[in-house]
Coordinates of C-alpha atoms in Angstrom, one line a residue:
Chain A
M1 CA -38.0 -27.7 -17.6
T2 CA -34.6 -27.8 -19.3
A3 CA -31.5 -28.0 -17.1
P4 CA -30.1 -24.5 -16.1
I5 CA -26.8 -25.0 -17.8
I6 CA -26.2 -27.3 -20.8
V7 CA -22.7 -27.1 -22.3
K8 CA -22.0 -29.0 -25.5
N9 CA -18.7 -29.4 -27.3
L10 CA -17.5 -26.1 -26.1
V11 CA -14.3 -24.8 -27.6
K12 CA -12.6 -21.7 -26.4
A13 CA -9.3 -20.2 -27.6
Y14 CA -7.4 -17.0 -26.8
G15 CA -6.1 -15.6 -30.0
S16 CA -4.3 -12.4 -31.0
T17 CA -3.5 -11.0 -34.3
G18 CA -0.2 -9.1 -34.5
W19 CA 0.4 -5.9 -36.5
F20 CA 1.5 -7.8 -39.6
G21 CA -1.1 -10.6 -39.5
R22 CA 0.8 -13.0 -37.3
K23 CA -1.7 -15.1 -35.5
A24 CA -1.1 -16.7 -32.2
E25 CA -3.8 -18.9 -30.8
K26 CA -4.0 -20.9 -27.6
V27 CA -6.8 -23.4 -27.1
I28 CA -8.0 -23.2 -23.5
L29 CA -11.1 -25.4 -23.6
Q30 CA -11.5 -28.3 -25.9
N31 CA -14.8 -30.2 -26.5
I32 CA -16.3 -29.6 -23.1
S33 CA -19.7 -31.0 -22.4
F34 CA -21.7 -31.1 -19.2
T35 CA -25.1 -30.4 -17.8
L36 CA -25.9 -28.7 -14.5
R37 CA -29.4 -29.6 -13.3
E38 CA -31.6 -27.8 -10.8
N39 CA -30.4 -28.1 -7.2
D40 CA -27.4 -29.9 -8.5
V41 CA -23.9 -29.1 -7.3
L42 CA -21.3 -30.0 -9.9
G43 CA -17.6 -29.8 -9.0
L44 CA -14.9 -29.0 -11.5
V45 CA -11.6 -30.3 -10.2
G46 CA -8.2 -30.0 -11.9
E47 CA -4.8 -28.7 -11.4
S48 CA -4.1 -25.0 -11.9
G49 CA -4.1 -23.8 -15.5
C50 CA -6.4 -26.5 -16.8
G51 CA -9.1 -24.0 -17.8
K52 CA -11.5 -24.3 -14.8
T53 CA -11.8 -20.5 -14.3
T54 CA -12.0 -19.9 -18.1
L55 CA -14.9 -22.3 -18.2
A56 CA -16.6 -20.5 -15.4
K57 CA -16.2 -17.2 -17.2
V58 CA -17.6 -18.6 -20.4
V59 CA -20.6 -19.9 -18.6
L60 CA -21.1 -16.6 -16.9
G61 CA -21.0 -14.8 -20.3
L62 CA -17.9 -12.9 -19.4
E63 CA -15.8 -14.5 -22.1
K64 CA -16.7 -15.4 -25.7
Y65 CA -16.3 -18.8 -27.1
Q66 CA -15.4 -20.1 -30.5
S67 CA -17.7 -23.1 -31.1
G68 CA -20.0 -25.4 -29.4
S69 CA -23.0 -24.4 -27.4
V70 CA -23.5 -23.0 -23.9
Q71 CA -27.2 -22.8 -22.9
V72 CA -28.1 -21.1 -19.8
F73 CA -31.8 -21.5 -18.8
G74 CA -32.4 -22.6 -22.4
Q75 CA -30.8 -19.6 -24.0
E76 CA -27.7 -19.8 -26.1
L77 CA -25.2 -17.3 -24.8
K78 CA -23.7 -16.6 -28.1
S79 CA -26.9 -15.4 -29.6
C80 CA -28.2 -13.5 -26.5
S81 CA -29.1 -9.9 -26.9
K82 CA -27.8 -7.4 -24.3
K83 CA -31.2 -7.4 -22.7
E84 CA -31.5 -11.1 -22.5
M85 CA -28.0 -11.3 -21.1
Q86 CA -28.9 -8.8 -18.4
A87 CA -31.9 -10.9 -17.5
L88 CA -29.7 -14.0 -17.4
R89 CA -27.3 -12.3 -15.1
R90 CA -30.0 -12.0 -12.5
R91 CA -30.4 -15.7 -12.4
M92 CA -26.7 -16.6 -12.3
Q93 CA -24.1 -15.2 -10.0
V94 CA -20.5 -15.7 -9.2
V95 CA -18.2 -15.9 -6.1
F96 CA -14.5 -15.5 -6.8
Q97 CA -11.5 -17.1 -5.3
D98 CA -9.7 -14.2 -3.7
P99 CA -11.9 -12.2 -1.4
Y100 CA -9.1 -9.6 -1.2
S101 CA -9.4 -8.7 -4.9
S102 CA -13.1 -9.4 -5.5
L103 CA -14.3 -6.5 -3.4
D104 CA -13.7 -2.9 -4.5
P105 CA -11.4 -1.5 -1.7
R106 CA -12.9 2.0 -2.1
Q107 CA -16.5 1.0 -1.6
S108 CA -18.3 0.3 1.7
V109 CA -20.1 -3.0 2.2
R110 CA -23.4 -1.1 1.8
Q111 CA -22.3 0.2 -1.7
I112 CA -20.9 -3.3 -2.6
L113 CA -24.2 -5.0 -1.7
S114 CA -26.4 -2.3 -3.2
E115 CA -24.6 -2.4 -6.6
P116 CA -26.6 -5.4 -8.0
W117 CA -29.9 -3.5 -7.1
D118 CA -28.6 -0.3 -8.6
I119 CA -27.7 -2.0 -11.8
H120 CA -31.0 -3.8 -12.1
S121 CA -33.1 -0.9 -10.6
L122 CA -34.5 -3.0 -7.8
H123 CA -35.6 -2.1 -4.3
K124 CA -35.3 1.6 -4.7
S125 CA -37.1 2.7 -1.6
K126 CA -34.7 3.6 1.2
T127 CA -36.4 1.6 4.0
L128 CA -36.9 -1.4 1.8
R129 CA -33.3 -1.4 0.8
Q130 CA -32.1 -1.1 4.4
E131 CA -34.3 -4.1 5.3
K132 CA -33.0 -6.1 2.4
L133 CA -29.4 -5.2 3.2
E134 CA -29.8 -6.3 6.8
A135 CA -31.4 -9.5 5.8
L136 CA -28.7 -10.2 3.3
M137 CA -26.0 -9.6 6.0
R138 CA -27.7 -11.9 8.4
S139 CA -28.2 -14.6 5.8
V140 CA -24.4 -14.9 5.4
G141 CA -23.7 -14.6 9.1
L142 CA -22.5 -11.0 9.3
D143 CA -23.6 -8.3 11.6
P144 CA -25.8 -5.8 9.9
Q145 CA -24.2 -3.0 11.9
H146 CA -21.1 -3.5 9.9
L147 CA -22.7 -2.2 6.7
D148 CA -20.8 1.0 6.6
R149 CA -17.4 -0.6 7.0
Y150 CA -14.9 -1.0 4.2
P151 CA -13.5 -4.4 3.0
H152 CA -10.1 -3.9 4.6
E153 CA -11.8 -3.9 8.0
F154 CA -12.9 -7.5 7.6
S155 CA -11.0 -10.8 7.8
G156 CA -10.7 -13.1 4.7
G157 CA -13.6 -15.3 5.8
Q158 CA -15.8 -12.3 6.4
R159 CA -14.9 -10.8 3.0
Q160 CA -15.8 -14.0 1.3
R161 CA -19.2 -13.9 3.1
I162 CA -19.6 -10.4 1.7
A163 CA -18.8 -11.7 -1.7
I164 CA -21.4 -14.4 -1.3
A165 CA -24.0 -11.9 0.0
R166 CA -23.4 -9.8 -3.2
A167 CA -23.9 -12.9 -5.3
L168 CA -27.1 -13.6 -3.5
A169 CA -28.5 -10.1 -3.7
L170 CA -30.2 -10.8 -7.0
E171 CA -31.6 -14.1 -5.7
P172 CA -30.1 -16.1 -8.5
Q173 CA -30.9 -19.7 -9.3
I174 CA -27.3 -20.7 -10.1
L175 CA -24.1 -19.9 -8.3
V176 CA -20.8 -20.2 -9.9
A177 CA -18.1 -20.5 -7.2
D178 CA -14.6 -20.2 -8.5
E179 CA -12.4 -21.8 -5.7
P180 CA -14.3 -19.8 -3.1
V181 CA -12.3 -21.3 -0.2
S182 CA -8.9 -21.9 -1.5
A183 CA -7.6 -18.5 -0.4
L184 CA -8.9 -19.0 3.2
D185 CA -7.5 -20.6 6.3
V186 CA -8.5 -24.2 6.8
S187 CA -10.5 -23.3 9.9
V188 CA -12.4 -20.6 8.0
Q189 CA -12.8 -22.9 4.9
A190 CA -15.2 -25.1 6.9
Q191 CA -17.4 -22.2 7.9
V192 CA -17.7 -20.8 4.4
L193 CA -18.3 -24.3 2.9
N194 CA -21.1 -24.9 5.5
L195 CA -22.5 -21.6 4.6
L196 CA -22.5 -22.4 0.9
K197 CA -24.0 -25.8 1.5
N198 CA -26.8 -24.3 3.6
I199 CA -27.5 -21.6 1.1
C200 CA -27.7 -24.1 -1.7
R201 CA -30.1 -26.3 0.3
Q202 CA -32.3 -23.6 1.6
R203 CA -32.7 -21.7 -1.6
G204 CA -32.6 -24.6 -3.9
L205 CA -29.6 -23.2 -5.8
G206 CA -27.7 -25.1 -8.4
M207 CA -23.9 -24.6 -8.2
L208 CA -20.9 -25.0 -10.4
F209 CA -18.2 -25.4 -7.9
I210 CA -14.6 -25.1 -9.0
S211 CA -11.9 -26.5 -6.8
H212 CA -8.5 -28.1 -6.9
D213 CA -9.2 -29.9 -3.6
F214 CA -11.0 -33.2 -3.7
A215 CA -11.9 -33.0 0.0
V216 CA -13.7 -29.7 -0.5
A217 CA -15.4 -31.0 -3.6
R218 CA -16.5 -34.1 -1.8
F219 CA -18.1 -32.1 0.9
L220 CA -20.2 -30.0 -1.4
C221 CA -20.7 -31.7 -4.7
D222 CA -23.2 -34.2 -6.0
R223 CA -21.1 -34.8 -9.0
I224 CA -17.5 -34.1 -10.0
A225 CA -15.9 -33.5 -13.3
V226 CA -12.1 -33.8 -13.5
M227 CA -10.4 -31.4 -15.9
Y228 CA -7.0 -31.6 -17.6
Q229 CA -5.6 -29.2 -20.1
G230 CA -9.0 -27.9 -21.2
H231 CA -10.6 -31.3 -21.4
I232 CA -13.0 -33.1 -19.1
L233 CA -11.3 -36.5 -18.5
E234 CA -13.8 -38.0 -16.1
M235 CA -17.1 -37.2 -14.7
G236 CA -19.3 -39.1 -12.2
E237 CA -21.2 -39.2 -8.9
T238 CA -18.8 -37.9 -6.2
E239 CA -18.5 -41.0 -4.1
Q240 CA -18.2 -43.3 -7.1
L241 CA -15.6 -41.2 -8.7
L242 CA -13.5 -40.9 -5.5
Q243 CA -13.8 -44.6 -4.5
N244 CA -13.2 -46.0 -7.9
P245 CA -11.5 -43.6 -10.2
Q246 CA -11.7 -44.7 -13.8
H247 CA -9.3 -42.4 -15.5
P248 CA -5.5 -42.7 -14.8
Y249 CA -5.4 -39.0 -14.3
T250 CA -8.1 -39.0 -11.6
E251 CA -6.3 -41.9 -10.0
A252 CA -3.0 -40.1 -10.0
L253 CA -4.6 -36.9 -8.7
L254 CA -6.3 -38.7 -5.8
S255 CA -3.2 -40.5 -4.8
A256 CA -1.4 -37.2 -4.7
V257 CA -3.6 -35.9 -1.9
P258 CA -1.7 -36.3 1.3
L259 CA -3.4 -38.1 4.2
P260 CA -3.3 -36.3 7.6
D261 CA -2.2 -39.5 9.3
P262 CA 1.5 -40.2 8.7
A263 CA 1.1 -44.0 9.2
L264 CA -1.7 -44.1 6.6
Q265 CA 0.3 -41.8 4.3
K266 CA 3.3 -44.2 4.5
N267 CA 1.2 -47.3 3.6
K268 CA -0.9 -45.6 1.0
A269 CA -0.8 -47.3 -2.3
S270 CA 0.6 -44.6 -4.4
V271 CA 0.3 -44.1 -8.0
P272 CA 3.2 -41.9 -9.2
F273 CA 1.9 -38.4 -10.0
V274 CA 3.8 -37.2 -13.0
S275 CA 3.7 -33.5 -13.1
E276 CA 6.1 -33.1 -16.1
P277 CA 5.4 -34.8 -19.4
K278 CA 7.4 -38.1 -19.7
R279 CA 7.2 -38.4 -23.4
C280 CA 6.4 -36.4 -26.4
A281 CA 2.6 -36.0 -26.6
Q282 CA 1.1 -38.0 -29.4
T283 CA -2.0 -37.1 -31.4
G284 CA -4.8 -38.7 -29.5
C285 CA -5.3 -38.9 -25.8
V286 CA -4.4 -35.5 -24.2
Y287 CA -3.1 -37.3 -21.1
A288 CA -0.8 -39.6 -23.0
A289 CA 2.3 -37.6 -22.2
R290 CA 1.9 -38.1 -18.5
C291 CA 0.0 -41.3 -18.3
N292 CA 1.2 -44.2 -16.2
Y293 CA -0.5 -46.8 -18.3
Y294 CA 0.5 -45.5 -21.7
K295 CA 0.7 -48.0 -24.5
A296 CA 1.5 -46.5 -27.8
E297 CA -0.4 -49.0 -29.9
I298 CA -3.6 -48.5 -27.9
C299 CA -3.5 -44.8 -26.9
N300 CA -2.1 -43.2 -30.0
G301 CA -4.6 -41.8 -32.4
V302 CA -7.5 -42.2 -30.0
N303 CA -9.3 -39.0 -29.0
G304 CA -10.8 -39.6 -25.6
D305 CA -13.3 -36.8 -26.1
N306 CA -15.2 -38.9 -28.5
L307 CA -15.7 -41.8 -26.2
S308 CA -18.4 -40.0 -24.3
Q309 CA -21.9 -41.4 -24.6
N310 CA -23.4 -39.7 -21.6
D311 CA -23.0 -36.3 -20.1
D312 CA -23.3 -37.5 -16.6
K313 CA -21.0 -40.4 -16.3
Y314 CA -18.0 -40.2 -18.5
C315 CA -14.4 -41.3 -18.7
A316 CA -12.1 -40.2 -21.5
C317 CA -9.7 -43.2 -21.3
V318 CA -9.8 -45.8 -24.1
R319 CA -8.8 -48.4 -21.5
M320 CA -11.7 -47.7 -19.3
P321 CA -13.3 -51.2 -19.8
F322 CA -10.4 -52.7 -17.9
K323 CA -11.9 -51.6 -14.6
D324 CA -9.7 -53.8 -12.5
K325 CA -6.4 -52.2 -12.2
K326 CA -4.4 -55.3 -12.7
S327 CA -5.8 -55.9 -16.0
R328 CA -5.0 -52.4 -17.0
F329 CA -1.4 -53.0 -16.1
A330 CA -1.5 -56.3 -18.0
V331 CA -2.5 -54.9 -21.3
Chain B
M1 CA -8.1 10.2 5.4
N2 CA -7.4 13.9 5.0
N3 CA -6.3 14.1 8.6
R4 CA -3.9 11.3 8.1
I5 CA -2.3 13.1 5.1
L6 CA -1.9 16.3 7.0
K7 CA -0.4 14.5 9.9
R8 CA 2.2 12.8 7.8
I9 CA 3.1 16.0 6.0
I10 CA 3.7 17.7 9.3
K11 CA 5.8 14.8 10.6
N12 CA 8.4 14.9 7.8
K13 CA 10.6 18.0 7.7
A14 CA 11.0 18.1 3.9
S15 CA 7.3 17.7 3.2
L16 CA 6.5 20.3 5.9
A17 CA 8.9 22.7 4.2
G18 CA 7.2 22.0 0.9
F19 CA 3.8 22.5 2.4
V20 CA 4.8 25.8 4.0
L21 CA 6.4 27.1 0.8
V22 CA 3.3 26.3 -1.3
A23 CA 1.0 27.6 1.4
F24 CA 3.0 30.9 1.5
F25 CA 2.8 31.3 -2.3
A26 CA -0.9 30.5 -2.2
L27 CA -1.4 33.2 0.4
V28 CA 0.6 35.7 -1.7
A29 CA -1.5 34.8 -4.8
L30 CA -4.7 35.2 -2.9
L31 CA -3.7 38.5 -1.3
A32 CA -2.1 40.0 -4.4
P33 CA -4.6 42.8 -4.6
V34 CA -3.9 43.8 -1.0
L35 CA -0.1 43.3 -1.1
A36 CA 0.3 45.2 -4.3
P37 CA -2.9 47.2 -5.3
A38 CA -3.5 46.8 -9.0
A39 CA -2.2 49.7 -11.1
K40 CA -4.7 49.2 -13.8
A41 CA -8.0 47.7 -12.6
N42 CA -8.8 46.0 -15.9
D43 CA -5.4 44.5 -16.3
P44 CA -3.7 43.9 -12.9
Y45 CA -1.0 41.7 -14.5
Q46 CA 0.5 44.8 -16.2
I47 CA 3.4 46.0 -14.0
P48 CA 3.5 49.7 -13.4
Q49 CA 6.5 51.7 -14.7
S50 CA 7.9 54.6 -12.9
S51 CA 9.8 55.8 -15.9
Y52 CA 11.3 54.5 -19.2
D53 CA 14.9 54.5 -17.9
M54 CA 16.7 51.4 -19.1
T55 CA 19.0 51.0 -16.0
P56 CA 17.5 48.9 -13.2
Q57 CA 17.3 50.6 -9.8
P58 CA 18.3 48.8 -6.5
P59 CA 15.7 48.2 -3.8
S60 CA 14.5 51.3 -2.1
A61 CA 11.6 52.5 0.1
L62 CA 9.5 53.1 -3.0
H63 CA 10.5 49.9 -4.8
W64 CA 11.0 47.3 -2.2
F65 CA 12.6 44.7 -4.5
G66 CA 14.1 47.3 -6.9
T67 CA 13.1 47.8 -10.5
T68 CA 14.2 46.1 -13.6
E69 CA 14.8 47.3 -17.1
Q70 CA 12.5 50.2 -18.0
Q71 CA 11.6 50.7 -14.4
Y72 CA 9.1 47.9 -14.0
D73 CA 8.5 47.4 -10.2
L74 CA 9.9 43.9 -9.2
Y75 CA 7.9 43.7 -6.0
Y76 CA 4.6 44.1 -8.0
G77 CA 5.8 41.7 -10.7
V78 CA 6.7 39.0 -8.2
V79 CA 3.4 39.3 -6.2
W80 CA 1.2 39.2 -9.3
G81 CA 3.5 36.7 -10.9
T82 CA 2.7 34.3 -8.1
R83 CA -0.9 34.5 -9.0
L84 CA 0.0 34.0 -12.7
A85 CA 2.2 31.0 -11.8
F86 CA -0.7 29.3 -10.0
K87 CA -3.0 30.1 -12.8
V88 CA -0.6 28.6 -15.4
G89 CA 0.6 25.7 -13.3
I90 CA -2.8 24.6 -12.1
S91 CA -4.8 25.1 -15.3
V92 CA -2.2 23.5 -17.5
T93 CA -1.8 20.5 -15.2
F94 CA -5.6 20.2 -14.9
F95 CA -6.2 20.2 -18.6
A96 CA -3.3 17.9 -19.4
F97 CA -4.5 15.6 -16.7
L98 CA -8.0 15.6 -18.1
I99 CA -6.9 14.9 -21.6
G100 CA -4.5 12.2 -20.5
L101 CA -7.2 10.7 -18.3
L102 CA -9.7 10.6 -21.1
L103 CA -7.3 9.2 -23.7
G104 CA -5.5 6.8 -21.4
A105 CA -8.7 5.4 -19.9
T106 CA -10.3 5.0 -23.3
A107 CA -7.2 3.3 -24.7
A108 CA -6.9 0.9 -21.8
Y109 CA -10.6 0.2 -21.5
F110 CA -11.3 -0.6 -25.1
G111 CA -8.0 -2.0 -26.1
G112 CA -7.2 -3.4 -29.6
K113 CA -7.2 -0.9 -32.4
T114 CA -8.4 2.1 -30.3
D115 CA -5.5 1.4 -27.9
E116 CA -3.0 1.2 -30.7
L117 CA -4.2 4.4 -32.3
I118 CA -4.2 6.5 -29.2
M119 CA -1.0 5.2 -27.7
R120 CA 1.0 5.4 -31.0
F121 CA -0.1 9.0 -31.3
T122 CA 1.0 9.5 -27.7
D123 CA 4.4 8.0 -28.7
I124 CA 4.7 10.5 -31.5
V125 CA 4.1 13.4 -29.2
F126 CA 6.6 11.8 -26.8
A127 CA 9.2 11.5 -29.5
V128 CA 9.7 15.2 -29.8
P129 CA 11.5 16.9 -26.9
S130 CA 8.7 18.6 -25.0
L131 CA 10.3 22.0 -24.7
V132 CA 11.1 22.1 -28.4
L133 CA 7.5 21.0 -29.3
A134 CA 6.0 23.6 -26.9
M135 CA 8.2 26.3 -28.5
V136 CA 7.0 25.3 -32.0
I137 CA 3.4 25.3 -31.0
A138 CA 3.6 28.5 -29.1
A139 CA 5.5 30.2 -32.0
M140 CA 2.9 28.9 -34.4
L141 CA 0.0 30.2 -32.3
G142 CA 1.7 33.5 -31.7
P143 CA 3.3 34.9 -28.5
D144 CA 0.6 35.2 -26.0
L145 CA 0.0 33.9 -22.5
N146 CA -3.1 31.8 -23.4
N147 CA -1.3 30.3 -26.4
M148 CA 1.6 29.4 -24.2
M149 CA -0.7 27.6 -21.9
I150 CA -2.2 25.7 -24.8
A151 CA 1.3 24.7 -26.0
L152 CA 2.2 23.5 -22.5
T153 CA -1.0 21.5 -22.2
A154 CA -0.3 19.9 -25.6
V155 CA 3.1 18.6 -24.5
A156 CA 2.2 17.7 -20.9
W157 CA -0.8 15.3 -21.5
P158 CA 1.1 12.2 -22.9
S159 CA 2.7 11.2 -19.6
Y160 CA -0.7 11.2 -18.0
A161 CA -2.2 9.2 -20.8
R162 CA 0.5 6.5 -20.4
L163 CA 0.2 6.5 -16.6
V164 CA -3.6 6.3 -16.6
R165 CA -3.6 3.6 -19.3
S166 CA -1.2 1.4 -17.3
D167 CA -3.1 1.8 -14.1
V168 CA -6.5 1.2 -15.8
L169 CA -5.1 -1.9 -17.4
S170 CA -3.9 -3.3 -14.1
V171 CA -7.3 -2.6 -12.5
K172 CA -9.7 -3.5 -15.2
N173 CA -9.1 -7.3 -14.9
R174 CA -9.2 -7.4 -11.1
D175 CA -11.9 -9.6 -9.7
F176 CA -14.1 -6.8 -8.3
V177 CA -14.5 -5.4 -11.8
T178 CA -15.3 -8.8 -13.2
A179 CA -17.7 -9.4 -10.4
S180 CA -19.4 -6.1 -11.3
R181 CA -19.6 -7.2 -14.9
A182 CA -21.1 -10.5 -13.9
L183 CA -23.8 -8.4 -12.0
G184 CA -24.6 -6.7 -15.3
A185 CA -22.6 -3.4 -15.0
R186 CA -21.6 -1.9 -18.3
G187 CA -18.8 0.4 -19.5
P188 CA -19.4 3.8 -18.0
R189 CA -20.5 2.4 -14.7
L190 CA -17.4 0.1 -14.5
L191 CA -15.1 3.0 -15.4
I192 CA -16.6 5.6 -13.1
K193 CA -17.5 3.5 -10.1
H194 CA -14.7 0.9 -10.0
I195 CA -11.8 1.4 -12.4
L196 CA -11.0 5.1 -12.1
P197 CA -11.3 5.4 -8.3
N198 CA -8.8 2.6 -8.0
S199 CA -6.4 3.8 -10.7
I200 CA -6.3 7.6 -10.5
Y201 CA -4.1 8.2 -7.5
P202 CA -0.7 7.7 -9.0
S203 CA -1.6 10.3 -11.7
I204 CA -2.7 12.8 -9.0
V205 CA 0.7 12.3 -7.4
V206 CA 2.4 13.0 -10.7
A207 CA 0.2 16.0 -11.3
S208 CA 1.3 17.5 -8.0
L209 CA 4.9 17.0 -8.9
D210 CA 4.2 18.4 -12.4
I211 CA 2.9 21.8 -11.3
G212 CA 6.3 23.1 -10.4
Y213 CA 7.8 21.7 -13.6
I214 CA 5.0 23.3 -15.7
V215 CA 5.7 26.7 -14.1
L216 CA 9.4 26.2 -14.8
T217 CA 8.7 25.4 -18.5
A218 CA 6.3 28.3 -18.8
A219 CA 9.1 30.6 -17.5
S220 CA 11.5 29.2 -20.1
L221 CA 8.9 30.0 -22.9
S222 CA 8.4 33.5 -21.5
F223 CA 12.1 34.0 -21.3
L224 CA 12.4 33.1 -25.0
G225 CA 9.7 35.6 -25.8
L226 CA 7.1 33.0 -26.6
G227 CA 4.8 33.5 -23.6
A228 CA 3.9 36.6 -21.6
Q229 CA 4.7 39.9 -23.3
P230 CA 7.1 42.5 -21.8
G231 CA 5.6 44.3 -18.9
T232 CA 3.5 41.3 -17.8
A233 CA 3.8 40.2 -14.2
D234 CA 5.3 36.9 -15.2
W235 CA 8.4 35.4 -13.5
G236 CA 9.9 34.2 -16.8
Q237 CA 9.3 37.5 -18.4
L238 CA 11.0 39.3 -15.5
I239 CA 14.0 37.1 -16.0
A240 CA 13.9 37.8 -19.7
M241 CA 14.0 41.5 -18.9
A242 CA 17.1 41.0 -16.7
R243 CA 19.0 39.3 -19.6
N244 CA 21.2 42.4 -20.2
W245 CA 21.9 43.0 -16.5
V246 CA 23.3 39.6 -15.5
L247 CA 26.8 41.1 -15.2
G248 CA 27.3 44.6 -13.9
D249 CA 29.9 46.9 -15.4
G250 CA 32.7 49.0 -13.9
G251 CA 34.2 46.2 -11.8
N252 CA 31.0 45.7 -9.9
T253 CA 29.9 42.3 -11.2
F254 CA 26.8 41.9 -9.0
A255 CA 25.6 45.5 -9.4
Y256 CA 22.2 44.4 -10.7
W257 CA 21.8 41.1 -8.7
Y258 CA 18.2 41.9 -7.7
T259 CA 17.0 41.8 -11.3
I260 CA 17.9 38.1 -11.5
V261 CA 17.6 37.0 -7.8
V262 CA 14.1 38.3 -7.2
P263 CA 12.2 36.5 -10.0
G264 CA 14.7 33.6 -10.1
G265 CA 14.3 33.1 -6.4
A266 CA 10.6 33.1 -6.7
I267 CA 10.6 30.4 -9.4
F268 CA 13.2 28.4 -7.4
L269 CA 11.2 28.4 -4.2
F270 CA 7.9 27.8 -5.9
V271 CA 9.2 24.8 -7.8
L272 CA 11.0 23.5 -4.8
G273 CA 7.8 23.7 -2.7
W274 CA 5.7 21.8 -5.2
N275 CA 8.4 19.1 -5.6
L276 CA 8.7 18.6 -1.9
L277 CA 4.9 18.5 -1.5
G278 CA 4.6 16.2 -4.5
D279 CA 7.1 13.8 -2.9
A280 CA 5.1 13.8 0.3
F281 CA 1.9 13.0 -1.7
R282 CA 3.7 10.2 -3.5
D283 CA 4.9 8.7 -0.2
I284 CA 1.4 8.8 1.2
L285 CA -0.8 8.0 -1.7
D286 CA 1.4 5.7 -3.7
P287 CA 3.5 3.5 -1.5
R288 CA 4.5 1.4 -4.5
Q289 CA 7.1 3.9 -5.8
G290 CA 8.3 4.9 -2.3

């Protein structure tokens, strides 16, 4: 069977045409390729504004894309009919970042959780529905007696559980989780992460997990893709990527994560994380403007996107062969 | 929720006053046939005349609030005028709200060319002073109560269209709408189940504030002779008939005060009541603008 999600050379731009034909276009996603396999949890990590959420929306069929291909369960999203799209939606669901805005404040939990079934005309009998609702509430660790409460009566963690329950109502095979814990307290984050992990394991779900937090991604993901300004710069097995980052950006991001122990933090070998561009960006590597290892003669004119041979392990730095950091400095 | 609204209205003196005023007028409107038995069963809005004498008569046992020009009974006019004021205010606001809701929601939901088309048309209607436009439309259609109501509706809807549009725009990209789309929900369901319930309240507040204003504008049109015809139990019409009696003669400036004060006071209190009540609604339903 083909992998649930195969993305190849995806390009997405937001454009608008003004009244007099002025065109403004902003490229959000550039040449994105990845594959999500069954039971696979792929993390998308990157700073805010790098296109993670847009990528999720494209994969979910909520945003159109300009070129490239997005295949979900073997179907190209661009050429999907409405009916086919509707069928795909049953197999692929989403959990959003902010549980305060992802639940309709004027609907009770019962209405929120029943909506997927209303839309797809499922479980119409009253008793069956009640059973299903209660099972759904229990599966995310909520009390079925709270079905008739409204979202504002729940805490952030509980709301996120409701959002997860809604996503599970259609028994999907893939879950797209867009920073599902970043709006939550650290203590609650762990509970929700455990819940997601268990759900994925028990139901054999594949998940596209978006995060800006390596620790969270490490806990859940089998593989991690690092995104920067609409490009995937590096992708690999979670532990490998974290232990031995290949791309200068991954390295800088990882070194920017503070350690909880002040002594360790002090002695940590730090790679300066440059958040503002140091130099005028050249044609070629997207990260050139902020890179600590930039060498004009090597980096200019090289498009890192084309270096990829393999969708699973991948690094968009021309200097990748210099695995040992010293040699990278030396060049 | 309704209990909460009621409690808060009663707590605040201004909103309580508004509530009492509107409730009082509503009662008068409801009980009009009891308070002032209709003179003509088929047209109760026609004020009875005791004679054709031009000079208004002061309040007496027969005519509690006095009579105006041509001996129209002011008491009868004010009581049935209350009913007419409700009829005009509520139906005009309702239809303006409905049109604004439809156009505003359509514009915001579909965006792009549809949005441009609808909103630029709205801008055009907005560009003409609303009273002037209402006068033109009423004059074109001919002086008649129903035509006046059409004219008022035609100038009142744009503000709702704008308001609904902006609120729908802010709600339509919220995560719960996107989540619903990801579940497979389409246009009508999204609008009716998620977007409108979360964006309609500010417009309801404006509508409650608008009822008073609509009645005031209706009175202006009637005063100008573009609305209700002479003899109709309409507050603006009653004021129009008092036009010649604002100043009394023979050194007694206020000789005919009742011709102005009775219908004018009714309009004043009615509009005041709705404004106070609308303010209260705004404070309760829409804390953003508070």
